[in-house]
Coordinates of C-alpha atoms in Angstrom, one line a residue:
M169 CA 0.1 0.3 0.0
D170 CA 1.8 3.6 -1.0
I171 CA -1.1 5.3 1.0
I172 CA -3.4 5.3 4.5
I173 CA -5.9 8.1 4.4
I174 CA -7.8 7.8 8.3
G175 CA -11.0 10.0 7.5
G176 CA -13.5 9.3 4.6
G177 CA -15.2 13.2 5.0
Q178 CA -14.3 16.3 2.4
S179 CA -10.6 16.3 3.3
G180 CA -10.3 12.4 2.8
L181 CA -11.7 12.2 -0.4
V182 CA -10.5 15.2 -1.9
S183 CA -7.3 13.1 -1.1
C184 CA -7.9 10.0 -2.1
K185 CA -9.2 11.1 -5.8
T186 CA -6.0 13.1 -6.2
F187 CA -3.7 10.3 -4.8
V188 CA -5.6 8.0 -7.5
E189 CA -5.3 10.1 -10.4
N190 CA -1.4 9.9 -9.8
N191 CA -1.3 6.7 -10.1
F192 CA -1.0 5.7 -5.8
N193 CA -2.3 2.9 -4.4
V194 CA -4.8 4.0 -1.9
I195 CA -7.0 2.5 0.9
V196 CA -9.1 5.3 3.1
L197 CA -10.0 4.0 6.6
E198 CA -13.7 5.7 7.7
K199 CA -15.0 4.7 11.0
G200 CA -19.0 5.1 10.2
D201 CA -21.1 3.6 7.4
K202 CA -21.1 6.8 5.6
N203 CA -18.5 9.3 4.8
G204 CA -18.2 12.9 7.0
L205 CA -18.9 13.9 10.3
F206 CA -22.7 15.6 8.8
N207 CA -24.0 12.3 7.7
N208 CA -24.2 11.8 11.6
V209 CA -26.2 14.4 12.4
L210 CA -29.7 13.7 12.4
E211 CA -31.5 17.1 12.1
K212 CA -29.0 17.5 8.8
E213 CA -31.9 19.4 6.7
F214 CA -32.6 21.8 9.3
F215 CA -28.6 22.8 9.5
K216 CA -27.3 25.2 6.9
W217 CA -23.9 25.3 5.4
S218 CA -21.9 28.8 6.8
S219 CA -21.1 29.1 3.2
S220 CA -22.4 29.1 -0.1
R221 CA -22.5 26.4 -2.1
Y222 CA -20.0 28.5 -4.9
I223 CA -17.3 28.6 -1.9
S224 CA -18.1 24.7 -0.4
G225 CA -17.7 23.0 -3.8
F226 CA -14.9 21.8 -5.0
S227 CA -13.1 23.7 -7.4
D228 CA -13.2 20.6 -9.7
F229 CA -16.6 19.5 -8.8
P230 CA -18.6 22.2 -8.4
I231 CA -22.0 22.3 -6.5
P232 CA -24.8 21.5 -9.0
K233 CA -26.9 24.6 -9.6
N234 CA -29.7 23.1 -9.0
Y235 CA -28.9 23.0 -5.5
P236 CA -29.7 26.5 -3.6
V237 CA -26.8 28.3 -2.8
W238 CA -27.1 28.1 1.2
I239 CA -27.1 24.5 1.4
N240 CA -28.1 22.6 4.2
F241 CA -26.3 19.4 5.7
K242 CA -28.2 16.9 4.4
E243 CA -27.5 18.6 0.3
F244 CA -23.9 18.6 1.3
C245 CA -23.8 14.7 2.2
N246 CA -25.9 14.5 -1.4
Y247 CA -23.2 16.8 -2.9
I248 CA -20.2 14.4 -1.2
E249 CA -21.8 11.2 -2.5
L250 CA -22.1 13.0 -5.6
Y251 CA -18.7 13.5 -5.8
K252 CA -18.0 9.6 -4.4
K253 CA -20.1 8.7 -7.3
T254 CA -18.7 10.9 -10.3
F255 CA -15.1 10.1 -9.3
N256 CA -15.8 6.4 -8.4
L257 CA -14.1 6.3 -5.4
D258 CA -16.3 4.1 -3.3
K259 CA -13.9 1.2 -4.4
Y260 CA -10.7 2.9 -2.2
I261 CA -13.0 2.9 1.0
S262 CA -13.0 0.8 4.2
Y263 CA -16.3 1.7 6.2
N264 CA -16.7 1.1 9.7
S265 CA -13.0 0.7 10.4
N266 CA -12.1 2.1 13.6
V267 CA -8.6 3.1 13.6
I268 CA -6.9 2.6 17.2
S269 CA -3.1 3.1 16.4
T270 CA -0.5 4.1 14.0
K271 CA 2.8 4.0 14.2
K272 CA 6.0 4.3 12.2
I273 CA 8.3 1.0 12.1
N274 CA 10.9 0.9 9.6
K275 CA 10.2 3.7 7.0
K276 CA 6.8 2.2 7.0
W277 CA 2.9 3.3 8.7
E278 CA 1.4 0.6 10.5
V279 CA -2.4 1.2 10.9
K280 CA -4.4 -0.6 13.4
Y281 CA -8.0 -0.6 13.4
I282 CA -10.8 -2.3 14.1
Q283 CA -13.3 -3.9 11.6
N284 CA -16.0 -6.2 12.2
N285 CA -15.0 -6.9 15.7
K286 CA -11.4 -7.9 14.2
I287 CA -8.2 -6.4 14.7
K288 CA -6.7 -5.6 11.5
I289 CA -3.1 -4.4 10.7
I290 CA -1.4 -2.5 7.5
Y291 CA 0.9 -0.8 6.3
S292 CA 1.6 2.0 4.0
D293 CA 4.6 4.1 2.9
F294 CA 2.3 7.1 3.4
L295 CA 0.1 8.4 5.9
V296 CA -2.8 11.0 5.6
I297 CA -4.9 12.0 9.0
S298 CA -7.7 13.3 7.2
T299 CA -10.4 13.6 11.1
G300 CA -11.6 16.6 10.3
L301 CA -11.3 20.2 12.2
N302 CA -13.8 19.3 14.8
S303 CA -13.6 15.7 15.7
V304 CA -11.9 16.9 19.0
P305 CA -13.4 19.3 20.6
K306 CA -11.8 22.4 21.3
Y307 CA -12.6 25.1 23.8
P308 CA -11.4 28.8 25.1
D309 CA -10.3 29.6 27.8
L310 CA -12.4 31.5 29.5
G311 CA -10.7 32.6 32.7
K312 CA -13.4 32.1 35.8
F313 CA -16.3 30.9 33.6
T314 CA -18.6 29.0 36.2
G315 CA -21.3 28.4 33.6
E316 CA -22.1 25.4 31.7
I317 CA -20.0 24.6 28.3
I318 CA -22.0 23.2 25.9
H319 CA -19.9 21.7 23.0
T320 CA -21.3 21.4 19.6
D321 CA -19.8 17.6 19.6
T322 CA -21.8 16.9 23.1
I323 CA -25.1 18.2 20.7
Y324 CA -24.2 15.8 18.0
K325 CA -23.5 12.8 20.3
K326 CA -26.9 13.4 21.9
M327 CA -28.6 13.1 18.8
N328 CA -27.3 9.8 17.9

């Protein structure tokens, strides 16, 4: 394996497409059964993307003109599915693959992950981490604030 990509959201998919187009042997390990964080939001038809379709689409595959200018998460997930289908990326994605460790051994990356309750190990020359901006909650320093802090991640987990 040339490249292992951890995360099959928008960054992982764009990375996958780019490497495949340049003849690399690629696998994408996606922990979910669909691509990306937004697929896990149950109320995704109510949440609007914070930028227009002109900015949020990929330069080599703009969001179709029949989509509204301000798309919701559901529409963005549909766009991601269309992107995957158009560039035949699904064959490179291993769904329900929860990565548990990575380490470099003799110039190779060893990646352990769990899939179907079995631990699997694969090796590659390169490792790309595309787990997203919001994969780990980040909290600002609020000094002596004593109220309750509610992070978006907490809300998403309660939705599931």
